[in-house]
PDB file of C-alpha atoms in Angstrom:
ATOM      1  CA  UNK A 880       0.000   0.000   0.000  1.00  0.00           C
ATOM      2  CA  UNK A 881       1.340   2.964  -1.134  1.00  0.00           C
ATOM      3  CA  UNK A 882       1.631   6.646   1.638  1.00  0.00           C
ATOM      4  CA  UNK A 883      -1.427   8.195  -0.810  1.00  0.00           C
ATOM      5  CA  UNK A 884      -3.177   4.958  -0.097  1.00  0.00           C
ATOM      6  CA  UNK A 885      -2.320   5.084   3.700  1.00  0.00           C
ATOM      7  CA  UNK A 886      -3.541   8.904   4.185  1.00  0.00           C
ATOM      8  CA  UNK A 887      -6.720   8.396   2.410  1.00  0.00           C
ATOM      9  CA  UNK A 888      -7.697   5.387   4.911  1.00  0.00           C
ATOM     10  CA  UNK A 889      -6.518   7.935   7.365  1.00  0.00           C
ATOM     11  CA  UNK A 890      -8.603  10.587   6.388  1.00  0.00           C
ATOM     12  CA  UNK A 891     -11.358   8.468   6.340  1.00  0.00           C
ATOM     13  CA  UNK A 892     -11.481   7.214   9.667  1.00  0.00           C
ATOM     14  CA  UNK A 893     -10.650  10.686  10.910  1.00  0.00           C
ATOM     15  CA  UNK A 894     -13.277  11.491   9.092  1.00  0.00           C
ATOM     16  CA  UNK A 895     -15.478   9.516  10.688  1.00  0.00           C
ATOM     17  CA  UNK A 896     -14.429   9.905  14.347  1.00  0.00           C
ATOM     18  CA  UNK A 897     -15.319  13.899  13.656  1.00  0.00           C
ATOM     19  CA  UNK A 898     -18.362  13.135  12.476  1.00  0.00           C
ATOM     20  CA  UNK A 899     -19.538  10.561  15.617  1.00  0.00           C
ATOM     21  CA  UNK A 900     -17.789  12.843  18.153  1.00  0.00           C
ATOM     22  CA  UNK A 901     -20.143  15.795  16.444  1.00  0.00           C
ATOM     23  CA  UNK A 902     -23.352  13.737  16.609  1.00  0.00           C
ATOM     24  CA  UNK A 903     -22.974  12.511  20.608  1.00  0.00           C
ATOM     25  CA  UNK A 904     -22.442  16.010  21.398  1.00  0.00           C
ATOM     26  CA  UNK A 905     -25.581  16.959  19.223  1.00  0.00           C
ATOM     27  CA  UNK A 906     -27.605  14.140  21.622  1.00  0.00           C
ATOM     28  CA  UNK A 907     -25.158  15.198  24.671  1.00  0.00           C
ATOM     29  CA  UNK A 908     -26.721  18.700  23.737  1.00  0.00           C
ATOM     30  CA  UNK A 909     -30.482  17.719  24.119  1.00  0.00           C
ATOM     31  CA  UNK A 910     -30.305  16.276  26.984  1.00  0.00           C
ATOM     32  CA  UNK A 911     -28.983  19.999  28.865  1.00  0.00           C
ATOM     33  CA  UNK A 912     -31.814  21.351  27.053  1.00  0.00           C
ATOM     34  CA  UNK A 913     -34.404  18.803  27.762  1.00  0.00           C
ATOM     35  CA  UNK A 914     -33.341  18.663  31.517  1.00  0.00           C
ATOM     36  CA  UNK A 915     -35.080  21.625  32.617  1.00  0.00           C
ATOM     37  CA  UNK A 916     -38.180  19.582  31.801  1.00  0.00           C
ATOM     38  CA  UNK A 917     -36.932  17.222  34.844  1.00  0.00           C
ATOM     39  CA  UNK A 918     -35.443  19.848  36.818  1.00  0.00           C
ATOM     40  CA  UNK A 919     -38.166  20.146  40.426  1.00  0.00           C
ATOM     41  CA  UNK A 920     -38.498  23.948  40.588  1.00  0.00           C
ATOM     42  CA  UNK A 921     -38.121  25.512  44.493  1.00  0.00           C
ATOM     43  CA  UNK A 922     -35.578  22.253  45.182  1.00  0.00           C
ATOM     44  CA  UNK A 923     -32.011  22.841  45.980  1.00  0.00           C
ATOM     45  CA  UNK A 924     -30.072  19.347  45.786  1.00  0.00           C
ATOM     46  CA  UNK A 925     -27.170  18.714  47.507  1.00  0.00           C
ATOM     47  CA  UNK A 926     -24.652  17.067  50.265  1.00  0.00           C
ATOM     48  CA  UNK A 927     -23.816  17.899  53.478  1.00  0.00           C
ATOM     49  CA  UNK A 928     -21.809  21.142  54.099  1.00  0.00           C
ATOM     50  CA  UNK A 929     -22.655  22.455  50.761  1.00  0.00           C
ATOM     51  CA  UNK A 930     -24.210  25.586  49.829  1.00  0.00           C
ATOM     52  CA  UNK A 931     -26.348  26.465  46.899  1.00  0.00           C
ATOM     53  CA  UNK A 932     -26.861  29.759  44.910  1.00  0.00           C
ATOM     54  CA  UNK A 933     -30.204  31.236  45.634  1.00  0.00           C
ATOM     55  CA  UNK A 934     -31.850  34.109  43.827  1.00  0.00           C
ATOM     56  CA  UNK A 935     -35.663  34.643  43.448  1.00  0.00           C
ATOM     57  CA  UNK A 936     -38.048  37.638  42.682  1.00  0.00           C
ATOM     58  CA  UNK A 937     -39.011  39.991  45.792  1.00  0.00           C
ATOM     59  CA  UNK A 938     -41.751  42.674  46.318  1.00  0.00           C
ATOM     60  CA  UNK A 939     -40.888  45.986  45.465  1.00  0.00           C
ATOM     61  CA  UNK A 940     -40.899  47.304  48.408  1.00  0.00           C
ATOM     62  CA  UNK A 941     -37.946  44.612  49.800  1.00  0.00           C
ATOM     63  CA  UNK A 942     -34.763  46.844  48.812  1.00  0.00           C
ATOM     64  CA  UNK A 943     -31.962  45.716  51.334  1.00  0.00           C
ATOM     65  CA  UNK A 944     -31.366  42.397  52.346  1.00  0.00           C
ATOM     66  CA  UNK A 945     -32.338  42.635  56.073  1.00  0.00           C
ATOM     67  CA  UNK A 946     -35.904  42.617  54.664  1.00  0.00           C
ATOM     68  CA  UNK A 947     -35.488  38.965  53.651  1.00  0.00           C
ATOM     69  CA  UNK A 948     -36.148  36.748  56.931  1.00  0.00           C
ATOM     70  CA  UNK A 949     -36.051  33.291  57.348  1.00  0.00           C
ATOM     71  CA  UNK A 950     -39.673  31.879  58.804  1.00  0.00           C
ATOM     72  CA  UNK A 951     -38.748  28.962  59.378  1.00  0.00           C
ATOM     73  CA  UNK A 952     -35.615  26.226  58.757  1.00  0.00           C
ATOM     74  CA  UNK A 953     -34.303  23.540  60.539  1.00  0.00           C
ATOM     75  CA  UNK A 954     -31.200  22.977  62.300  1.00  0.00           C
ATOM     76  CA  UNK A 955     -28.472  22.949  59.941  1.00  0.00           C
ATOM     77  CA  UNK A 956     -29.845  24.887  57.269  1.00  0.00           C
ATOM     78  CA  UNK A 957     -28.897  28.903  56.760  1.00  0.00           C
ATOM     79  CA  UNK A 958     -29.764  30.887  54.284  1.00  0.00           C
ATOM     80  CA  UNK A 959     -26.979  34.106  53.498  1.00  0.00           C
ATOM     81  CA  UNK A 960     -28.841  37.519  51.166  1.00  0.00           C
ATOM     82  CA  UNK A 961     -26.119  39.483  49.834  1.00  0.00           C
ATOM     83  CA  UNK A 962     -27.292  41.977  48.059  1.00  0.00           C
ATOM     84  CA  UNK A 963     -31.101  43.203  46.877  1.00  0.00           C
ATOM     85  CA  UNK A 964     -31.090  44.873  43.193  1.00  0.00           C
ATOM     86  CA  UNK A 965     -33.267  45.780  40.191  1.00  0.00           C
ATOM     87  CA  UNK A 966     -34.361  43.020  38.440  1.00  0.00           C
ATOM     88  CA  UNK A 967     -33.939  44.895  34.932  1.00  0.00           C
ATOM     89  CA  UNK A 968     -35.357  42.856  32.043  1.00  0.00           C
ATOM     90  CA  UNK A 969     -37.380  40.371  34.229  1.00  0.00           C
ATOM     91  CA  UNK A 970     -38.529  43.892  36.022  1.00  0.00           C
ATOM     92  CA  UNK A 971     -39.478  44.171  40.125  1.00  0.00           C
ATOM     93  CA  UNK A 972     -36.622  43.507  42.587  1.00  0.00           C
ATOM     94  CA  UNK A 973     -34.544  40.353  43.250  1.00  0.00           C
ATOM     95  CA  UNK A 974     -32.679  38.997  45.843  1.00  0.00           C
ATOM     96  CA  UNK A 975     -29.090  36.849  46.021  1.00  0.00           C
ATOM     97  CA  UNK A 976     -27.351  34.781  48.097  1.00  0.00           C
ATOM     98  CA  UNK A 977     -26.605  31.279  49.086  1.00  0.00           C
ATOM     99  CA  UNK A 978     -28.792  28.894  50.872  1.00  0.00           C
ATOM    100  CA  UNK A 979     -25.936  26.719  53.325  1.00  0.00           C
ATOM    101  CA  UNK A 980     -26.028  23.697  54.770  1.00  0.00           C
ATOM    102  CA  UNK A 981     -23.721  22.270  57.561  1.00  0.00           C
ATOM    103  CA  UNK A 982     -21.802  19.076  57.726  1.00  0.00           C
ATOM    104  CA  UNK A 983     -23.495  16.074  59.498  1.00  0.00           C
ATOM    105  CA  UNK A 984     -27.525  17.239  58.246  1.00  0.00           C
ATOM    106  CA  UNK A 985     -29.395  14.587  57.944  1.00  0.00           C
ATOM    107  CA  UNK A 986     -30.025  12.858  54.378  1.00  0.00           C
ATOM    108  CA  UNK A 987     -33.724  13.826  53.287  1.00  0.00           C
ATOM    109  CA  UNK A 988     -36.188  17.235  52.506  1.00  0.00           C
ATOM    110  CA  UNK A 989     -35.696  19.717  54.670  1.00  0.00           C
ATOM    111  CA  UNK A 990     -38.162  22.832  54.473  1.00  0.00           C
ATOM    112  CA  UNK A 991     -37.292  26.442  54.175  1.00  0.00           C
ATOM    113  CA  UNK A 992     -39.588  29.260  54.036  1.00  0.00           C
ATOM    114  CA  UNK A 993     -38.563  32.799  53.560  1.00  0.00           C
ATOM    115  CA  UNK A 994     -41.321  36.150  54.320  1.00  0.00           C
ATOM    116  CA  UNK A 995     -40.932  39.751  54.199  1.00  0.00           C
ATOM    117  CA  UNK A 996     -42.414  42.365  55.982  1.00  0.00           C
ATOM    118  CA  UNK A 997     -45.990  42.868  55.124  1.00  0.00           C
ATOM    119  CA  UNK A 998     -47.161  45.081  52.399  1.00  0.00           C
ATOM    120  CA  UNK A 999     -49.366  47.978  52.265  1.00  0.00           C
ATOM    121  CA  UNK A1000     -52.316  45.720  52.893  1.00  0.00           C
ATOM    122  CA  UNK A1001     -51.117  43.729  56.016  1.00  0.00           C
ATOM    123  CA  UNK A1002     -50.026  40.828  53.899  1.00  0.00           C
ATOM    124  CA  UNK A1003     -46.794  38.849  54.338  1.00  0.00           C
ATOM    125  CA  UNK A1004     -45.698  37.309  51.382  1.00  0.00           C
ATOM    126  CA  UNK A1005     -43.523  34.109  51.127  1.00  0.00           C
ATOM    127  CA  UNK A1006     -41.196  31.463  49.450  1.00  0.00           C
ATOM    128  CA  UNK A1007     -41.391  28.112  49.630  1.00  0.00           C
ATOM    129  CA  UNK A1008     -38.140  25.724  49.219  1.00  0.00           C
ATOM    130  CA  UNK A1009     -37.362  21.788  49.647  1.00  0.00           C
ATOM    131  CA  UNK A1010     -33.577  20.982  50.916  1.00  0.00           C
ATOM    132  CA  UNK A1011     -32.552  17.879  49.762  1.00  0.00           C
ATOM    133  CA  UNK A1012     -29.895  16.460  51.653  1.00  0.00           C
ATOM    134  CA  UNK A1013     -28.232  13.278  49.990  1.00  0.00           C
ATOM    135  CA  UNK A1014     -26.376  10.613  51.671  1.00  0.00           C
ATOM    136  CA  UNK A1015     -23.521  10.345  48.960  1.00  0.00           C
ATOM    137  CA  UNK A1016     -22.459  11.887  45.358  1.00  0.00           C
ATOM    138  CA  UNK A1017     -23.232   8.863  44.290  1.00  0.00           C
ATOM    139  CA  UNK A1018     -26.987   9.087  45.405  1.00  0.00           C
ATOM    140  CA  UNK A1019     -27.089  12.560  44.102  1.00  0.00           C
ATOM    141  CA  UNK A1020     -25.667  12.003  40.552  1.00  0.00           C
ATOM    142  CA  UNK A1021     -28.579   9.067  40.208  1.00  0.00           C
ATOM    143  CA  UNK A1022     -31.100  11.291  40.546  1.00  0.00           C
ATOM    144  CA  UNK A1023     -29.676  14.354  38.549  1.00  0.00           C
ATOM    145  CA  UNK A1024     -31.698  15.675  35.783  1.00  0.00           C
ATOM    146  CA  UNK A1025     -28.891  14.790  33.016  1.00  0.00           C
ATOM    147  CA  UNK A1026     -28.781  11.666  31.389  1.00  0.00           C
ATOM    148  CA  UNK A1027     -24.817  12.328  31.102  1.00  0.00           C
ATOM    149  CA  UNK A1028     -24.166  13.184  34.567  1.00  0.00           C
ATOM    150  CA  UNK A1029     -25.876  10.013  35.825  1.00  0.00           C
ATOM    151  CA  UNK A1030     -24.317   7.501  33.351  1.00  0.00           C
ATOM    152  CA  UNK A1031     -20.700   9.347  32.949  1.00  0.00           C
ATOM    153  CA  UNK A1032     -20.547  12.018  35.859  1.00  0.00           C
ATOM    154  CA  UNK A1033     -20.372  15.315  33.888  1.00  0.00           C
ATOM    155  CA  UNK A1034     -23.404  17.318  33.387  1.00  0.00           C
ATOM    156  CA  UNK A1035     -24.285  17.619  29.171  1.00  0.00           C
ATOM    157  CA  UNK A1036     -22.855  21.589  28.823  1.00  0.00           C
ATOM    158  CA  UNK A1037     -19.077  20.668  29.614  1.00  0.00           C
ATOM    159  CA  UNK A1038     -19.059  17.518  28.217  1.00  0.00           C
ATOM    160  CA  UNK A1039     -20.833  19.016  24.872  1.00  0.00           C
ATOM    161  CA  UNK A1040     -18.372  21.023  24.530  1.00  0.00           C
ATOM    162  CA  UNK A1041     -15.553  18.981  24.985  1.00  0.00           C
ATOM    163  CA  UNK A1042     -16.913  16.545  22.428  1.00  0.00           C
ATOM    164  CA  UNK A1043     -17.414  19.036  19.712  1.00  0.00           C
ATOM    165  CA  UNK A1044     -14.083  20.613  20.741  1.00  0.00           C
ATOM    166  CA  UNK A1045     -12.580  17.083  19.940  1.00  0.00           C
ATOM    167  CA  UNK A1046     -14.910  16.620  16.468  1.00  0.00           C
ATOM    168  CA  UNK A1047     -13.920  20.175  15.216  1.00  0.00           C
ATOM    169  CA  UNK A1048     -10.246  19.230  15.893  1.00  0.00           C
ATOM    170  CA  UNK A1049     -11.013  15.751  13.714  1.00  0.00           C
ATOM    171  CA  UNK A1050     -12.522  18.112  11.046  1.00  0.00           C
ATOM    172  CA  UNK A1051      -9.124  20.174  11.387  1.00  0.00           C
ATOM    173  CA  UNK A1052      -6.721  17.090  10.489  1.00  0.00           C
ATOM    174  CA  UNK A1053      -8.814  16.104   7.802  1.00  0.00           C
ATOM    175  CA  UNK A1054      -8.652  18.832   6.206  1.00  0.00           C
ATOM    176  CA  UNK A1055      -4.629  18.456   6.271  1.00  0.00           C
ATOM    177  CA  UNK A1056      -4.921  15.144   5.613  1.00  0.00           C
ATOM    178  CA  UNK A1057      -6.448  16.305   2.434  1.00  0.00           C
ATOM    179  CA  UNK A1058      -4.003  19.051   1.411  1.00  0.00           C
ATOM    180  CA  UNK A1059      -1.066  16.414   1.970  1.00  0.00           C
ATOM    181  CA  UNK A1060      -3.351  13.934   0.471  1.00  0.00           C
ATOM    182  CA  UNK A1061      -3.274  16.231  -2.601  1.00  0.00           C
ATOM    183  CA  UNK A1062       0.417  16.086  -3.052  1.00  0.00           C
ATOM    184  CA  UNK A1063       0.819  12.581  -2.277  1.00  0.00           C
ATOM    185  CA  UNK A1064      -1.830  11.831  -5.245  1.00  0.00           C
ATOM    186  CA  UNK A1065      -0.172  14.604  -7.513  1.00  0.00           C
ATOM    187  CA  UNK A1066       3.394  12.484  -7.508  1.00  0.00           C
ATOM    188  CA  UNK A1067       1.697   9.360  -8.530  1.00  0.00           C
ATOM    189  CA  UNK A1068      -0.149  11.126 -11.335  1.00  0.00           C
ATOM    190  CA  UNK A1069      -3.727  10.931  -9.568  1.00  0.00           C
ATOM    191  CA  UNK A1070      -6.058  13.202  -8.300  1.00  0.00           C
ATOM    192  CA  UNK A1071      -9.242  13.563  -6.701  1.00  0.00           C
ATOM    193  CA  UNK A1072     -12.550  14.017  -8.349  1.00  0.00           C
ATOM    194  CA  UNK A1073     -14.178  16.984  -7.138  1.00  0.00           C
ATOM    195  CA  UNK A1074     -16.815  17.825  -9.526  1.00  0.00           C
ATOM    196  CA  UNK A1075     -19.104  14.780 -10.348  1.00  0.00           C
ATOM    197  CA  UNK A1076     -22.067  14.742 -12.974  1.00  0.00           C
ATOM    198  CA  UNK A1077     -24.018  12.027 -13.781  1.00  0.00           C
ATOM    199  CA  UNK A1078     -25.942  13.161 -17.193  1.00  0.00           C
ATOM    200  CA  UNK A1079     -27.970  11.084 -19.585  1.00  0.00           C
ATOM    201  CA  UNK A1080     -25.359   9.784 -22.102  1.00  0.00           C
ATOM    202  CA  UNK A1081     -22.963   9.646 -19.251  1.00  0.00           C
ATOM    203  CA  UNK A1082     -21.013  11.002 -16.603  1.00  0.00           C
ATOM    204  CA  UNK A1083     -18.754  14.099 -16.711  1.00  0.00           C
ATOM    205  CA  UNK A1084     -15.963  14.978 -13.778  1.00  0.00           C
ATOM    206  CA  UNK A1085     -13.914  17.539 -12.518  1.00  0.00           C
ATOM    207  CA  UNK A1086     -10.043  16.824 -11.195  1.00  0.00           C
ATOM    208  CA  UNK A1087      -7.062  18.470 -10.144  1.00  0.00           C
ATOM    209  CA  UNK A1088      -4.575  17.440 -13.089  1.00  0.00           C
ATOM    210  CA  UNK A1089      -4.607  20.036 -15.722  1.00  0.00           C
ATOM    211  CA  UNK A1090      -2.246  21.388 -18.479  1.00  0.00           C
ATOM    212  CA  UNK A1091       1.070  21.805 -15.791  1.00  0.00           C
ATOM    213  CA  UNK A1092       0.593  17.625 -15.575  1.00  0.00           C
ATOM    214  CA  UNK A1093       0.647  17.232 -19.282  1.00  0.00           C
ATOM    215  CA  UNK A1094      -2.964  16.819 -20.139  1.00  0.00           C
ATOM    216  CA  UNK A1095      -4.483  18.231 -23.294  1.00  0.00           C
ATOM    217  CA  UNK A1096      -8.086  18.047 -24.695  1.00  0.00           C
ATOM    218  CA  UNK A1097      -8.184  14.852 -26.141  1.00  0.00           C
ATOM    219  CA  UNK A1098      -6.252  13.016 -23.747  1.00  0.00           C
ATOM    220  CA  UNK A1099      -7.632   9.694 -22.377  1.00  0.00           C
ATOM    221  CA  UNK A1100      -7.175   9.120 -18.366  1.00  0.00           C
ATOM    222  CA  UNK A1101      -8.562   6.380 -16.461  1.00  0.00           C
ATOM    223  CA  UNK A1102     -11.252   6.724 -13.906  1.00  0.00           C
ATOM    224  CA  UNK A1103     -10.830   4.766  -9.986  1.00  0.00           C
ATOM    225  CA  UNK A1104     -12.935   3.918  -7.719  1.00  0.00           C
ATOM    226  CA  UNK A1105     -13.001   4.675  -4.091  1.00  0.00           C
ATOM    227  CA  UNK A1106     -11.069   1.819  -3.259  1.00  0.00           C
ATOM    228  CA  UNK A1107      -8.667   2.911  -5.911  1.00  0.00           C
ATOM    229  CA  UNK A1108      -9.716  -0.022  -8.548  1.00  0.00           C
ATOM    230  CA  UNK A1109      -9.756   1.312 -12.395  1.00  0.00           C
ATOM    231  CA  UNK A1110     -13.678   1.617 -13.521  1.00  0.00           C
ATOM    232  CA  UNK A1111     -12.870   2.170 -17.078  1.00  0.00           C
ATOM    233  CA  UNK A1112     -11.821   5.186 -19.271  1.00  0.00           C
ATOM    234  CA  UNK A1113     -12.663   8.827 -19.435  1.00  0.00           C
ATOM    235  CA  UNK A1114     -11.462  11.430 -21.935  1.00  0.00           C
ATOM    236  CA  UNK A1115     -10.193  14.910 -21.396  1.00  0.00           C
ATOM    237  CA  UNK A1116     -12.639  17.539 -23.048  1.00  0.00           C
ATOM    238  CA  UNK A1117     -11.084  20.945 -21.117  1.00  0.00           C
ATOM    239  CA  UNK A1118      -7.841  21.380 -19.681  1.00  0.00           C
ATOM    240  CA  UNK A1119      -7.230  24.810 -17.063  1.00  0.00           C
ATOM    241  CA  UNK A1120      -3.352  25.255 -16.099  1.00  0.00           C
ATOM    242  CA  UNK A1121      -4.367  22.648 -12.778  1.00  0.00           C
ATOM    243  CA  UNK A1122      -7.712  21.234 -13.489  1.00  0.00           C
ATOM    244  CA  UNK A1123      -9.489  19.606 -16.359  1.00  0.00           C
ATOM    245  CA  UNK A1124     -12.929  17.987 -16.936  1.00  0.00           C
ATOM    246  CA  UNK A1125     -13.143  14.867 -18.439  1.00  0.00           C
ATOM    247  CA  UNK A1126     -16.747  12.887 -20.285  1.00  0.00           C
ATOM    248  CA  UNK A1127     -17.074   8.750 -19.541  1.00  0.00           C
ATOM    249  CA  UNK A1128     -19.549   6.625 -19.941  1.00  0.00           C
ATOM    250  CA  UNK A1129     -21.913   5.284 -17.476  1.00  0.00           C
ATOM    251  CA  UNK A1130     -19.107   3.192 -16.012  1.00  0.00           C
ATOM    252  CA  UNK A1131     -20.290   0.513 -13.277  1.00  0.00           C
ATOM    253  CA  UNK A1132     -19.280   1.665  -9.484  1.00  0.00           C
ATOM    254  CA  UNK A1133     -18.626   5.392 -10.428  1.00  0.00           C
ATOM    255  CA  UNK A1134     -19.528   7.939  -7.627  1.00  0.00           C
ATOM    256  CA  UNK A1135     -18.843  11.367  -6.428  1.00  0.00           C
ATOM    257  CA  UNK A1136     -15.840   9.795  -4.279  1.00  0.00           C
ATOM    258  CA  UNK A1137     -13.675   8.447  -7.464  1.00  0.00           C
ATOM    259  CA  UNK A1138     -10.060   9.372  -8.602  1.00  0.00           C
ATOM    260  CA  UNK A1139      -9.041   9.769 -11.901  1.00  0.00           C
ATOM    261  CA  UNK A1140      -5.749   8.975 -13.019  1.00  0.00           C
ATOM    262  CA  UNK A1141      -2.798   9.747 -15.953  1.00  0.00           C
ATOM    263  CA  UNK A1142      -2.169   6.006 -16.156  1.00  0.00           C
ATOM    264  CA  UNK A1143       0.259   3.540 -14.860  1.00  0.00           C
ATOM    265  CA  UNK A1144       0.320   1.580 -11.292  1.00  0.00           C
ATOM    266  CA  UNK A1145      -2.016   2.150  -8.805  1.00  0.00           C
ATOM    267  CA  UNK A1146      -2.279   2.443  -4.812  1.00  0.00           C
TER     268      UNK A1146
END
């Protein structure tokens, strides 16, 4: 097997690895936009000792954070407001912080209801959460609304990513696969078909061997296969300094993926 021979098998399975790596982050995709669909709204999921980002929609009137009070929580559970602000697009006011937990809380639901001072009409509005406490990571990532994070333990957005980082990088060594590809073929008087027509008396192609490689109109060149087996012969009806069109017949096993060659042995 010749190096032209060797690259093109490489640049096929390349190829191909680019293309799968593209298509599990496509699916790896959907499932970080399908798991809000899954997602339990008001629950905060964690372990022991960890603390969770909090930030939810206030009253108007609720502009500093010692207006945010806890009503009730159980041992174990905090809840931290740093700051009160506009909340611009969504409009009204919202509030941040961190909803903590300390080490050794039990594994379970733990409530936590927040109020604020009553409004102009006597009424206290409030917010209802669930803190789940889980005994392990383990038991946590079983239950997590990604597919990925429960079968490989990274949630779909990272591991997206990563996949199509990997894919566009297979996409990037094909394409030098192909220029050296190009060069390879070039030495062994070959070249790629890049132009493929089937019409009704025939078929009529497009390659990168033109007048600098010695063609002329006229000129009969043979026409491979994919696998690099001759198909039959094809004749040279335009010629450009490094590119020529040929006509053939409707020659058996022809495709968009053929080679056409000057003549001689084969890889």
């Amino acid at each position: 097997m010749s190096r032209a021979a060797r690259t093109l098998a490489l640049r096929k399975r390349v190829g191909l690895a680019g293309g799968l790596l593209m298509a599990v982050a496509l699916v790896v995709s959907l499932d970080g936009l399908t798991s809000g669909l899954r997602v339990e709204r008001d629950v905060f999921r964690c372990l022991a000792g960890q603390e969770m980002p909090i930030s939810a929609n206030v009253p108007m009137y609720v502009d500093s954070p010692d207006k945010v009070y806890v009503q009730s929580a159980p041992s174990g559970v905090r809840l931290r407001v740093d700051q009160v602000m506009p909340g611009y697009m969504m409009g009204g006011r919202l509030f941040a912080g961190a909803v903590e937990t300390e080490p050794g809380l039990a594994a379970g639901n733990h409530s936590l209801v927040l109020s604020f001072p009553p409004d102009d009409t006597g009424k206290v509005n409030t917010l209802s959460y669930t803190v789940r406490v889980y005994p392990s990571a383990a038991a946590m990532r079983a239950t997590s609304p990604y597919f990925t994070e429960r079968l490989a333990g990274v949630t779909a957005y990272p591991l997206a990513a990563g996949l199509a980082g990997l894919g566009l990088a297979c996409f990037g060594l094909v394409f030098l696969l192909s220029m050296s590809l190009e060069r390879q073929l070039a030495g062994e008087g070959i070249a790629e078909v890049f132009k493929f027509k089937r019409l009704p008396e025939g078929l009529e192609l497009e390659f990168g061997l033109g007048r600098r490689h010695g063609l002329a109109p006229g000129a009969e060149v043979e026409l491979l296969g994919s696998d690099m087996r001759a198909l039959g012969p094809a004749t040279v009806t335009e010629v450009r300094e490094s590119a020529s069109v040929a006509t053939a017949g409707p020659l058996e096993g022809a495709s968009p993926e053929c080679f056409v060659s000057l003549g001689g042995t084969h890889c």
